[in-house]
């Protein structure tokens, strides 16, 4: 148990719909990350929070994507007007004390 | 920008044998961190081993060890006494000392055969 809960685990939606994923750290962690992983590939960085502040965003994060971490605890990742190319696993990870990442089980998005 | 390359898309090894997975990276930084992560089928990513670039000694975690060659920018993972539970995707990852962006390689699919 890495202390990261992600919901929903799997979301199937139609193109053009909005979806929201949630990441809940079980314990306090200052650093929270979102990554995207497509089939057969390594995770790609999306965004990073230090407490409630979003400090870094990837160019992959188009204007249809928005992430929040309102109280420095849980985080949400919203995708508006989904496209088939958004189909992927969305991973939340927490920054460990010695520089590593601890990943959740991910939320799989399928856009039809 | 940093890049991570894993040149072996797939590998297989007999149970109890030793296997080495390759990873090379490109950076102009002198201080950074390197990691190997394991992702079993349909399961979450798990940290296997980490290495700080300023440490010359290769990291070891039980059956897992690395061969870190800083000048060559090479970071290979050796798995000794392979077990069926080692079957997974293995990702090499890089993080510089200042940024928070981890860069992952494309992965190596390892199959341990009985």
Short mmCIF file of N, CA, C and O in Angstrom, two decimals, chain B residues 13-90:
data_model
loop_
_atom_site.label_atom_id
_atom_site.label_comp_id
_atom_site.label_asym_id
_atom_site.label_seq_id
_atom_site.Cartn_x
_atom_site.Cartn_y
_atom_site.Cartn_z
N UNK B 13 13.73 -14.53 -19.22
CA UNK B 13 14.78 -15.19 -18.43
C UNK B 13 14.18 -16.42 -17.76
O UNK B 13 12.98 -16.41 -17.41
N UNK B 14 14.96 -17.43 -17.60
CA UNK B 14 14.50 -18.62 -16.89
C UNK B 14 14.51 -18.34 -15.39
O UNK B 14 15.37 -17.62 -14.87
N UNK B 15 13.56 -18.92 -14.73
CA UNK B 15 13.48 -18.81 -13.28
C UNK B 15 14.83 -19.22 -12.68
O UNK B 15 15.46 -20.17 -13.13
N UNK B 16 15.26 -18.44 -11.66
CA UNK B 16 16.50 -18.65 -10.92
C UNK B 16 17.75 -18.12 -11.64
O UNK B 16 18.83 -18.10 -11.06
N UNK B 17 17.59 -17.71 -12.89
CA UNK B 17 18.72 -17.16 -13.62
C UNK B 17 18.84 -15.66 -13.36
O UNK B 17 18.00 -15.05 -12.68
N UNK B 18 19.90 -15.07 -13.93
CA UNK B 18 20.17 -13.64 -13.77
C UNK B 18 19.91 -12.92 -15.08
O UNK B 18 20.21 -13.45 -16.15
N UNK B 19 19.35 -11.74 -15.00
CA UNK B 19 19.07 -10.94 -16.19
C UNK B 19 19.47 -9.49 -15.94
O UNK B 19 19.39 -9.02 -14.80
N UNK B 20 19.90 -8.82 -16.99
CA UNK B 20 20.29 -7.41 -16.89
C UNK B 20 19.49 -6.59 -17.89
O UNK B 20 19.46 -6.90 -19.07
N UNK B 21 18.85 -5.55 -17.38
CA UNK B 21 18.08 -4.63 -18.21
C UNK B 21 18.89 -3.34 -18.39
O UNK B 21 19.44 -2.82 -17.42
N UNK B 22 18.90 -2.85 -19.61
CA UNK B 22 19.72 -1.69 -19.95
C UNK B 22 18.94 -0.39 -19.90
O UNK B 22 17.74 -0.37 -20.19
N UNK B 23 19.65 0.67 -19.55
CA UNK B 23 19.06 2.02 -19.56
C UNK B 23 20.18 3.02 -19.82
O UNK B 23 21.25 2.93 -19.19
N UNK B 24 19.97 3.91 -20.73
CA UNK B 24 20.88 5.04 -20.91
C UNK B 24 20.08 6.32 -20.86
O UNK B 24 18.86 6.32 -21.09
N UNK B 25 20.75 7.39 -20.52
CA UNK B 25 20.05 8.67 -20.36
C UNK B 25 20.95 9.78 -20.87
O UNK B 25 22.15 9.60 -21.06
N UNK B 26 20.33 10.90 -21.09
CA UNK B 26 21.07 12.04 -21.59
C UNK B 26 20.75 13.25 -20.72
O UNK B 26 19.57 13.60 -20.55
N UNK B 27 21.77 13.86 -20.16
CA UNK B 27 21.59 15.06 -19.35
C UNK B 27 22.88 15.84 -19.32
O UNK B 27 23.96 15.28 -19.50
N UNK B 28 22.75 17.12 -19.07
CA UNK B 28 23.92 17.96 -18.88
C UNK B 28 24.14 18.27 -17.40
O UNK B 28 25.10 18.95 -17.05
N UNK B 29 23.24 17.76 -16.56
CA UNK B 29 23.35 17.97 -15.13
C UNK B 29 24.42 17.07 -14.54
O UNK B 29 24.76 16.03 -15.09
N UNK B 30 24.94 17.48 -13.37
CA UNK B 30 25.92 16.64 -12.68
C UNK B 30 25.31 15.96 -11.46
O UNK B 30 25.78 14.90 -11.04
N UNK B 31 24.27 16.56 -10.91
CA UNK B 31 23.58 15.95 -9.77
C UNK B 31 22.16 15.58 -10.18
O UNK B 31 21.42 16.43 -10.68
N UNK B 32 21.84 14.33 -9.95
CA UNK B 32 20.51 13.86 -10.34
C UNK B 32 20.24 12.52 -9.67
O UNK B 32 21.10 11.99 -8.95
N UNK B 33 19.06 12.01 -9.89
CA UNK B 33 18.65 10.73 -9.32
C UNK B 33 18.20 9.81 -10.46
O UNK B 33 17.61 10.26 -11.43
N UNK B 34 18.45 8.55 -10.25
CA UNK B 34 18.00 7.53 -11.21
C UNK B 34 17.21 6.47 -10.46
O UNK B 34 17.52 6.15 -9.30
N UNK B 35 16.21 5.92 -11.14
CA UNK B 35 15.33 4.96 -10.50
C UNK B 35 15.00 3.83 -11.48
O UNK B 35 14.98 4.02 -12.69
N UNK B 36 14.70 2.69 -10.89
CA UNK B 36 14.04 1.61 -11.63
C UNK B 36 12.70 1.35 -10.95
O UNK B 36 12.64 1.18 -9.73
N UNK B 37 11.65 1.32 -11.78
CA UNK B 37 10.32 1.02 -11.31
C UNK B 37 9.83 -0.26 -11.99
O UNK B 37 10.16 -0.54 -13.15
N UNK B 38 9.02 -1.00 -11.26
CA UNK B 38 8.42 -2.23 -11.75
C UNK B 38 6.91 -2.04 -11.82
O UNK B 38 6.32 -1.50 -10.88
N UNK B 39 6.31 -2.47 -12.93
CA UNK B 39 4.86 -2.40 -13.07
C UNK B 39 4.35 -3.78 -13.48
O UNK B 39 4.37 -4.13 -14.65
N UNK B 40 3.89 -4.57 -12.51
CA UNK B 40 3.32 -5.89 -12.84
C UNK B 40 2.05 -5.72 -13.67
O UNK B 40 1.44 -4.64 -13.64
N UNK B 41 1.64 -6.74 -14.39
CA UNK B 41 0.44 -6.63 -15.22
C UNK B 41 -0.76 -6.16 -14.42
O UNK B 41 -1.10 -6.74 -13.39
N UNK B 42 -1.38 -5.10 -14.88
CA UNK B 42 -2.60 -4.54 -14.28
C UNK B 42 -2.42 -4.14 -12.82
O UNK B 42 -3.38 -4.13 -12.05
N UNK B 43 -1.22 -3.82 -12.46
CA UNK B 43 -0.97 -3.40 -11.08
C UNK B 43 -0.17 -2.10 -11.07
O UNK B 43 0.32 -1.65 -12.09
N UNK B 44 -0.04 -1.53 -9.89
CA UNK B 44 0.57 -0.21 -9.81
C UNK B 44 2.09 -0.26 -9.91
O UNK B 44 2.72 -1.29 -9.70
N UNK B 45 2.65 0.88 -10.21
CA UNK B 45 4.09 1.05 -10.35
C UNK B 45 4.73 1.01 -8.96
O UNK B 45 4.29 1.67 -8.02
N UNK B 46 5.79 0.24 -8.84
CA UNK B 46 6.47 0.07 -7.55
C UNK B 46 7.95 0.43 -7.73
O UNK B 46 8.59 0.01 -8.69
N UNK B 47 8.48 1.17 -6.78
CA UNK B 47 9.91 1.50 -6.82
C UNK B 47 10.73 0.26 -6.52
O UNK B 47 10.48 -0.44 -5.53
N UNK B 48 11.71 -0.01 -7.36
CA UNK B 48 12.61 -1.15 -7.17
C UNK B 48 13.90 -0.70 -6.50
O UNK B 48 14.34 -1.29 -5.51
N UNK B 49 14.49 0.36 -7.05
CA UNK B 49 15.80 0.78 -6.57
C UNK B 49 16.07 2.21 -7.02
O UNK B 49 15.53 2.64 -8.04
N UNK B 50 16.86 2.93 -6.24
CA UNK B 50 17.20 4.32 -6.59
C UNK B 50 18.70 4.52 -6.44
O UNK B 50 19.36 3.81 -5.67
N UNK B 51 19.22 5.50 -7.18
CA UNK B 51 20.64 5.80 -7.16
C UNK B 51 20.83 7.30 -7.24
O UNK B 51 20.26 7.94 -8.13
N UNK B 52 21.62 7.86 -6.33
CA UNK B 52 21.99 9.27 -6.44
C UNK B 52 23.26 9.36 -7.27
O UNK B 52 24.20 8.60 -7.06
N UNK B 53 23.31 10.30 -8.18
CA UNK B 53 24.44 10.39 -9.11
C UNK B 53 25.75 10.71 -8.42
O UNK B 53 26.83 10.35 -8.91
N UNK B 54 25.69 11.39 -7.27
CA UNK B 54 26.93 11.76 -6.60
C UNK B 54 27.55 10.58 -5.83
O UNK B 54 28.68 10.67 -5.38
N UNK B 55 26.80 9.51 -5.71
CA UNK B 55 27.32 8.33 -5.02
C UNK B 55 27.96 7.39 -6.03
O UNK B 55 27.32 6.98 -7.01
N UNK B 56 29.19 7.04 -5.80
CA UNK B 56 29.88 6.14 -6.73
C UNK B 56 29.47 4.69 -6.51
O UNK B 56 29.51 3.88 -7.43
N UNK B 57 29.10 4.37 -5.28
CA UNK B 57 28.75 2.98 -4.99
C UNK B 57 27.41 2.63 -5.62
O UNK B 57 26.44 3.38 -5.51
N UNK B 58 27.38 1.48 -6.27
CA UNK B 58 26.14 1.02 -6.90
C UNK B 58 25.13 0.58 -5.84
O UNK B 58 25.47 -0.11 -4.89
N UNK B 59 23.87 0.99 -6.06
CA UNK B 59 22.82 0.62 -5.12
C UNK B 59 22.46 -0.86 -5.24
O UNK B 59 22.54 -1.45 -6.33
N UNK B 60 22.05 -1.42 -4.12
CA UNK B 60 21.63 -2.83 -4.06
C UNK B 60 20.42 -2.94 -3.16
O UNK B 60 20.37 -2.31 -2.10
N UNK B 61 19.44 -3.72 -3.61
CA UNK B 61 18.26 -4.02 -2.81
C UNK B 61 17.94 -5.50 -3.00
O UNK B 61 17.30 -5.91 -3.95
N UNK B 62 18.43 -6.30 -2.06
CA UNK B 62 18.19 -7.74 -2.10
C UNK B 62 18.67 -8.33 -3.42
O UNK B 62 19.86 -8.26 -3.73
N UNK B 63 17.78 -8.86 -4.24
CA UNK B 63 18.19 -9.51 -5.50
C UNK B 63 18.42 -8.51 -6.63
O UNK B 63 18.82 -8.90 -7.73
N UNK B 64 18.14 -7.24 -6.36
CA UNK B 64 18.24 -6.21 -7.39
C UNK B 64 19.48 -5.35 -7.15
O UNK B 64 19.72 -4.89 -6.03
N UNK B 65 20.24 -5.12 -8.18
CA UNK B 65 21.40 -4.24 -8.09
C UNK B 65 21.53 -3.48 -9.39
O UNK B 65 20.97 -3.87 -10.42
N UNK B 66 22.27 -2.37 -9.31
CA UNK B 66 22.46 -1.55 -10.51
C UNK B 66 23.94 -1.46 -10.83
O UNK B 66 24.80 -1.63 -9.98
N UNK B 67 24.20 -1.19 -12.11
CA UNK B 67 25.54 -0.85 -12.56
C UNK B 67 25.46 0.57 -13.11
O UNK B 67 24.96 0.80 -14.22
N UNK B 68 25.89 1.52 -12.30
CA UNK B 68 25.78 2.93 -12.64
C UNK B 68 27.12 3.40 -13.19
O UNK B 68 28.14 3.38 -12.49
N UNK B 69 27.12 3.80 -14.44
CA UNK B 69 28.31 4.29 -15.10
C UNK B 69 28.04 5.75 -15.50
O UNK B 69 27.45 6.01 -16.56
N UNK B 70 28.46 6.68 -14.63
CA UNK B 70 28.09 8.08 -14.83
C UNK B 70 28.67 8.66 -16.12
O UNK B 70 27.99 9.38 -16.83
N UNK B 71 29.91 8.36 -16.38
CA UNK B 71 30.54 8.92 -17.59
C UNK B 71 29.84 8.43 -18.85
O UNK B 71 29.66 9.17 -19.81
N UNK B 72 29.44 7.19 -18.83
CA UNK B 72 28.76 6.61 -19.99
C UNK B 72 27.26 6.89 -19.97
O UNK B 72 26.56 6.57 -20.94
N UNK B 73 26.76 7.48 -18.89
CA UNK B 73 25.33 7.76 -18.72
C UNK B 73 24.53 6.48 -18.91
O UNK B 73 23.58 6.41 -19.70
N UNK B 74 24.95 5.48 -18.17
CA UNK B 74 24.33 4.17 -18.25
C UNK B 74 23.90 3.73 -16.86
O UNK B 74 24.61 3.96 -15.87
N UNK B 75 22.76 3.06 -16.79
CA UNK B 75 22.18 2.69 -15.49
C UNK B 75 21.43 1.38 -15.68
O UNK B 75 20.22 1.36 -15.89
N UNK B 76 22.13 0.26 -15.62
CA UNK B 76 21.49 -1.02 -15.87
C UNK B 76 21.04 -1.67 -14.58
O UNK B 76 21.60 -1.42 -13.51
N UNK B 77 20.02 -2.49 -14.68
CA UNK B 77 19.45 -3.20 -13.53
C UNK B 77 19.72 -4.68 -13.68
O UNK B 77 19.40 -5.27 -14.71
N UNK B 78 20.30 -5.27 -12.65
CA UNK B 78 20.54 -6.70 -12.64
C UNK B 78 19.60 -7.36 -11.64
O UNK B 78 19.53 -6.92 -10.48
N UNK B 79 18.91 -8.37 -12.11
CA UNK B 79 18.02 -9.14 -11.25
C UNK B 79 18.62 -10.53 -11.11
O UNK B 79 18.77 -11.26 -12.10
N UNK B 80 18.96 -10.88 -9.90
CA UNK B 80 19.55 -12.20 -9.63
C UNK B 80 18.48 -13.16 -9.14
O UNK B 80 17.47 -12.73 -8.56
N UNK B 81 18.70 -14.46 -9.39
CA UNK B 81 17.77 -15.48 -8.90
C UNK B 81 16.33 -15.08 -9.27
O UNK B 81 15.44 -14.97 -8.42
N UNK B 82 16.09 -14.87 -10.55
CA UNK B 82 14.79 -14.38 -11.02
C UNK B 82 13.64 -15.27 -10.54
O UNK B 82 13.75 -16.51 -10.52
N UNK B 83 12.57 -14.61 -10.17
CA UNK B 83 11.37 -15.30 -9.69
C UNK B 83 10.19 -14.98 -10.59
O UNK B 83 10.18 -13.95 -11.27
N UNK B 84 9.20 -15.87 -10.59
CA UNK B 84 8.04 -15.66 -11.45
C UNK B 84 7.37 -14.31 -11.16
O UNK B 84 6.85 -13.66 -12.06
N UNK B 85 7.42 -13.89 -9.92
CA UNK B 85 6.82 -12.62 -9.55
C UNK B 85 7.57 -11.41 -10.08
O UNK B 85 7.09 -10.28 -9.94
N UNK B 86 8.73 -11.63 -10.66
CA UNK B 86 9.47 -10.52 -11.27
C UNK B 86 8.93 -10.17 -12.65
O UNK B 86 9.33 -9.16 -13.24
N UNK B 87 8.04 -10.99 -13.18
CA UNK B 87 7.44 -10.70 -14.48
C UNK B 87 6.69 -9.38 -14.40
O UNK B 87 5.79 -9.21 -13.58
N UNK B 88 7.10 -8.43 -15.25
CA UNK B 88 6.54 -7.08 -15.18
C UNK B 88 7.16 -6.21 -16.27
O UNK B 88 8.10 -6.62 -16.95
N UNK B 89 6.61 -5.01 -16.41
CA UNK B 89 7.29 -3.95 -17.16
C UNK B 89 8.25 -3.26 -16.21
O UNK B 89 7.90 -2.98 -15.05
N UNK B 90 9.44 -2.97 -16.69
CA UNK B 90 10.43 -2.27 -15.89
C UNK B 90 10.75 -0.94 -16.57
O UNK B 90 11.11 -0.90 -17.74
#
